[in-house]
Amino acid sequence: MPDLPTLLLARDCGLHALTAKDLSKQVNSGALVRIRHGVYADGPAWRELKDWQKYRLQIQAAAEMLQKPTIFARHSAANVWGVPTIGVRHPVQALALTNDGGRSRAGVRRHFAAPSGLEVVRRDGLLVTSRVRTVLDLAAFTPFAEALVPLDHVLRPGAVLRPGTAAQPSALSKDDLRAGIGSIHSAARQRKIHAALDFANALSGSAGESYSRSLLHVAGFEAPVLQQAFRDGQGLIGYSDFCWKRARVVGEFDGEEKYLKLEHLKGRTPSQAVVEEKYREDRIRALGFTVVRWVWADLMQPGRLERKLAAGGVPRRRARSAILDAQNVP
């Protein structure tokens, strides 16, 4: 994974013997990319970055150009904390501590926050909302399905951080998060937060698993068992991402990290990991389970995951009106 390229500020061009005309030529040729007014980065290095890394550079670029100290929040604070979120091309987001109607200026979307009780942390040289406040804000202001991803992440012990992010503090508890709600948000926003917190689960093994679980819940499927152990005559097969025991269906989310990242490969080559995963799936199928697999593209296309799960036999939740007391059934 490449390191983040150094930012080049237009105001410092004299130090590099560059003129405004030189900058324009290099941008037109692709040698440089303009991140925001007055801030540039190496073009080839930029094009190698993941979306979340590009977003991080946009946050840093804003911090370099804004004259007043800026407290980054919501998706921007989550990025600095190394907490995953759903979606790309989020605006740079920060707090406005005075409710003067100014919501967006200098390319930064601002959200009013009362300064009373606000906890601000300096991380990687940037001012950000605390980890608790960051995930609570996301739970309050993003759709339920998206809110589960950062919540599950901070609840999960030993969550894998994105490369290049500072060490993350220990896992939070639901009590830690509930204690942080207070009167920061309106009653309606608090209900959203509590609903997401009630559903959050530290057993979700990745952002993809968390988002999958929230989407299948919204689509009305029965809640699966997470990290179900499977054994056969040879011993432990492994743990499934999702399992519907009654329907004998196993669900597996395949993120690219499973086959590419060193911490998941554990000394194997990507091809060895693929072969071992296929062998593991065959052993689970031999126990009489259907295995349904999906990838990020299935999560990003509305309805695609729902169709896969339905075709695989994953049961829907029963409506209250369909739940009968066996003693009263004629």
PDB file of N, CA and C in Angstrom, residues 22-61:
ATOM      1  N   ASP A  22       4.257  27.059 -14.233  1.00  0.00           N
ATOM      2  CA  ASP A  22       4.795  25.699 -14.103  1.00  0.00           C
ATOM      3  C   ASP A  22       3.757  24.758 -13.499  1.00  0.00           C
ATOM      4  N   LEU A  23       3.056  25.239 -12.468  1.00  0.00           N
ATOM      5  CA  LEU A  23       2.022  24.418 -11.831  1.00  0.00           C
ATOM      6  C   LEU A  23       0.940  24.043 -12.827  1.00  0.00           C
ATOM      7  N   SER A  24       0.499  25.024 -13.600  1.00  0.00           N
ATOM      8  CA  SER A  24      -0.563  24.775 -14.576  1.00  0.00           C
ATOM      9  C   SER A  24      -0.127  23.741 -15.607  1.00  0.00           C
ATOM     10  N   LYS A  25       1.105  23.845 -16.072  1.00  0.00           N
ATOM     11  CA  LYS A  25       1.604  22.885 -17.056  1.00  0.00           C
ATOM     12  C   LYS A  25       1.652  21.473 -16.482  1.00  0.00           C
ATOM     13  N   GLN A  26       2.119  21.356 -15.225  1.00  0.00           N
ATOM     14  CA  GLN A  26       2.245  20.033 -14.622  1.00  0.00           C
ATOM     15  C   GLN A  26       0.881  19.416 -14.334  1.00  0.00           C
ATOM     16  N   VAL A  27      -0.110  20.243 -14.002  1.00  0.00           N
ATOM     17  CA  VAL A  27      -1.471  19.729 -13.805  1.00  0.00           C
ATOM     18  C   VAL A  27      -2.028  19.238 -15.135  1.00  0.00           C
ATOM     19  N   ASN A  28      -1.830  20.019 -16.199  1.00  0.00           N
ATOM     20  CA  ASN A  28      -2.333  19.632 -17.522  1.00  0.00           C
ATOM     21  C   ASN A  28      -1.673  18.350 -18.032  1.00  0.00           C
ATOM     22  N   SER A  29      -0.423  18.137 -17.670  1.00  0.00           N
ATOM     23  CA  SER A  29       0.276  16.935 -18.118  1.00  0.00           C
ATOM     24  C   SER A  29      -0.002  15.720 -17.252  1.00  0.00           C
ATOM     25  N   GLY A  30      -0.628  15.936 -16.086  1.00  0.00           N
ATOM     26  CA  GLY A  30      -0.900  14.837 -15.173  1.00  0.00           C
ATOM     27  C   GLY A  30       0.200  14.593 -14.164  1.00  0.00           C
ATOM     28  N   ALA A  31       1.291  15.365 -14.233  1.00  0.00           N
ATOM     29  CA  ALA A  31       2.385  15.196 -13.278  1.00  0.00           C
ATOM     30  C   ALA A  31       1.958  15.618 -11.878  1.00  0.00           C
ATOM     31  N   LEU A  32       1.060  16.594 -11.815  1.00  0.00           N
ATOM     32  CA  LEU A  32       0.483  17.030 -10.540  1.00  0.00           C
ATOM     33  C   LEU A  32      -1.033  16.927 -10.623  1.00  0.00           C
ATOM     34  N   VAL A  33      -1.674  16.791  -9.479  1.00  0.00           N
ATOM     35  CA  VAL A  33      -3.130  16.845  -9.410  1.00  0.00           C
ATOM     36  C   VAL A  33      -3.501  17.931  -8.402  1.00  0.00           C
ATOM     37  N   ARG A  34      -4.484  18.719  -8.753  1.00  0.00           N
ATOM     38  CA  ARG A  34      -4.954  19.785  -7.867  1.00  0.00           C
ATOM     39  C   ARG A  34      -6.005  19.215  -6.921  1.00  0.00           C
ATOM     40  N   ILE A  35      -5.724  19.210  -5.642  1.00  0.00           N
ATOM     41  CA  ILE A  35      -6.646  18.639  -4.657  1.00  0.00           C
ATOM     42  C   ILE A  35      -7.696  19.665  -4.241  1.00  0.00           C
ATOM     43  N   ARG A  36      -7.278  20.878  -4.058  1.00  0.00           N
ATOM     44  CA  ARG A  36      -8.176  21.997  -3.797  1.00  0.00           C
ATOM     45  C   ARG A  36      -7.401  23.255  -4.152  1.00  0.00           C
ATOM     46  N   HIS A  37      -8.043  24.393  -4.102  1.00  0.00           N
ATOM     47  CA  HIS A  37      -7.373  25.634  -4.478  1.00  0.00           C
ATOM     48  C   HIS A  37      -6.097  25.821  -3.658  1.00  0.00           C
ATOM     49  N   GLY A  38      -4.970  25.885  -4.370  1.00  0.00           N
ATOM     50  CA  GLY A  38      -3.698  26.143  -3.718  1.00  0.00           C
ATOM     51  C   GLY A  38      -2.983  24.925  -3.184  1.00  0.00           C
ATOM     52  N   VAL A  39      -3.527  23.730  -3.424  1.00  0.00           N
ATOM     53  CA  VAL A  39      -2.910  22.517  -2.886  1.00  0.00           C
ATOM     54  C   VAL A  39      -2.826  21.463  -3.989  1.00  0.00           C
ATOM     55  N   TYR A  40      -1.630  20.889  -4.133  1.00  0.00           N
ATOM     56  CA  TYR A  40      -1.382  19.914  -5.190  1.00  0.00           C
ATOM     57  C   TYR A  40      -0.674  18.686  -4.610  1.00  0.00           C
ATOM     58  N   ALA A  41      -0.715  17.597  -5.381  1.00  0.00           N
ATOM     59  CA  ALA A  41       0.010  16.385  -5.001  1.00  0.00           C
ATOM     60  C   ALA A  41       0.534  15.716  -6.261  1.00  0.00           C
ATOM     61  N   ASP A  42       1.490  14.845  -6.075  1.00  0.00           N
ATOM     62  CA  ASP A  42       2.067  14.105  -7.199  1.00  0.00           C
ATOM     63  C   ASP A  42       0.979  13.306  -7.919  1.00  0.00           C
ATOM     64  N   GLY A  43       0.851  13.515  -9.224  1.00  0.00           N
ATOM     65  CA  GLY A  43      -0.218  12.882  -9.989  1.00  0.00           C
ATOM     66  C   GLY A  43      -0.166  11.368 -10.016  1.00  0.00           C
ATOM     67  N   PRO A  44       0.953  10.748 -10.424  1.00  0.00           N
ATOM     68  CA  PRO A  44       1.014   9.285 -10.451  1.00  0.00           C
ATOM     69  C   PRO A  44       0.756   8.657  -9.086  1.00  0.00           C
ATOM     70  N   ALA A  45       1.300   9.270  -8.022  1.00  0.00           N
ATOM     71  CA  ALA A  45       1.072   8.729  -6.674  1.00  0.00           C
ATOM     72  C   ALA A  45      -0.404   8.829  -6.301  1.00  0.00           C
ATOM     73  N   TRP A  46      -1.051   9.949  -6.645  1.00  0.00           N
ATOM     74  CA  TRP A  46      -2.477  10.135  -6.357  1.00  0.00           C
ATOM     75  C   TRP A  46      -3.320   9.053  -7.020  1.00  0.00           C
ATOM     76  N   ARG A  47      -2.995   8.749  -8.252  1.00  0.00           N
ATOM     77  CA  ARG A  47      -3.795   7.781  -8.996  1.00  0.00           C
ATOM     78  C   ARG A  47      -3.644   6.354  -8.470  1.00  0.00           C
ATOM     79  N   GLU A  48      -2.635   6.098  -7.660  1.00  0.00           N
ATOM     80  CA  GLU A  48      -2.448   4.782  -7.052  1.00  0.00           C
ATOM     81  C   GLU A  48      -3.183   4.637  -5.722  1.00  0.00           C
ATOM     82  N   LEU A  49      -3.714   5.727  -5.198  1.00  0.00           N
ATOM     83  CA  LEU A  49      -4.316   5.704  -3.868  1.00  0.00           C
ATOM     84  C   LEU A  49      -5.712   5.099  -3.882  1.00  0.00           C
ATOM     85  N   LYS A  50      -6.100   4.504  -2.745  1.00  0.00           N
ATOM     86  CA  LYS A  50      -7.476   4.079  -2.530  1.00  0.00           C
ATOM     87  C   LYS A  50      -8.339   5.320  -2.297  1.00  0.00           C
ATOM     88  N   ASP A  51      -9.655   5.153  -2.437  1.00  0.00           N
ATOM     89  CA  ASP A  51     -10.563   6.291  -2.249  1.00  0.00           C
ATOM     90  C   ASP A  51     -10.416   6.910  -0.864  1.00  0.00           C
ATOM     91  N   TRP A  52     -10.268   6.072   0.178  1.00  0.00           N
ATOM     92  CA  TRP A  52     -10.195   6.622   1.529  1.00  0.00           C
ATOM     93  C   TRP A  52      -8.892   7.390   1.728  1.00  0.00           C
ATOM     94  N   GLN A  53      -7.829   7.009   1.000  1.00  0.00           N
ATOM     95  CA  GLN A  53      -6.568   7.740   1.104  1.00  0.00           C
ATOM     96  C   GLN A  53      -6.663   9.092   0.401  1.00  0.00           C
ATOM     97  N   LYS A  54      -7.350   9.122  -0.739  1.00  0.00           N
ATOM     98  CA  LYS A  54      -7.563  10.399  -1.420  1.00  0.00           C
ATOM     99  C   LYS A  54      -8.371  11.338  -0.521  1.00  0.00           C
ATOM    100  N   TYR A  55      -9.373  10.771   0.144  1.00  0.00           N
ATOM    101  CA  TYR A  55     -10.195  11.589   1.036  1.00  0.00           C
ATOM    102  C   TYR A  55      -9.345  12.150   2.174  1.00  0.00           C
ATOM    103  N   ARG A  56      -8.444  11.326   2.700  1.00  0.00           N
ATOM    104  CA  ARG A  56      -7.574  11.787   3.781  1.00  0.00           C
ATOM    105  C   ARG A  56      -6.711  12.961   3.315  1.00  0.00           C
ATOM    106  N   LEU A  57      -6.194  12.898   2.105  1.00  0.00           N
ATOM    107  CA  LEU A  57      -5.409  14.010   1.581  1.00  0.00           C
ATOM    108  C   LEU A  57      -6.262  15.270   1.410  1.00  0.00           C
ATOM    109  N   GLN A  58      -7.526  15.088   1.030  1.00  0.00           N
ATOM    110  CA  GLN A  58      -8.418  16.243   0.911  1.00  0.00           C
ATOM    111  C   GLN A  58      -8.647  16.898   2.271  1.00  0.00           C
ATOM    112  N   ILE A  59      -8.743  16.071   3.312  1.00  0.00           N
ATOM    113  CA  ILE A  59      -8.898  16.608   4.671  1.00  0.00           C
ATOM    114  C   ILE A  59      -7.648  17.382   5.067  1.00  0.00           C
ATOM    115  N   GLN A  60      -6.477  16.790   4.815  1.00  0.00           N
ATOM    116  CA  GLN A  60      -5.224  17.450   5.167  1.00  0.00           C
ATOM    117  C   GLN A  60      -5.032  18.737   4.359  1.00  0.00           C
ATOM    118  N   ALA A  61      -5.461  18.711   3.106  1.00  0.00           N
ATOM    119  CA  ALA A  61      -5.352  19.907   2.274  1.00  0.00           C
ATOM    120  C   ALA A  61      -6.214  21.034   2.844  1.00  0.00           C
TER     121      ALA A  61
END
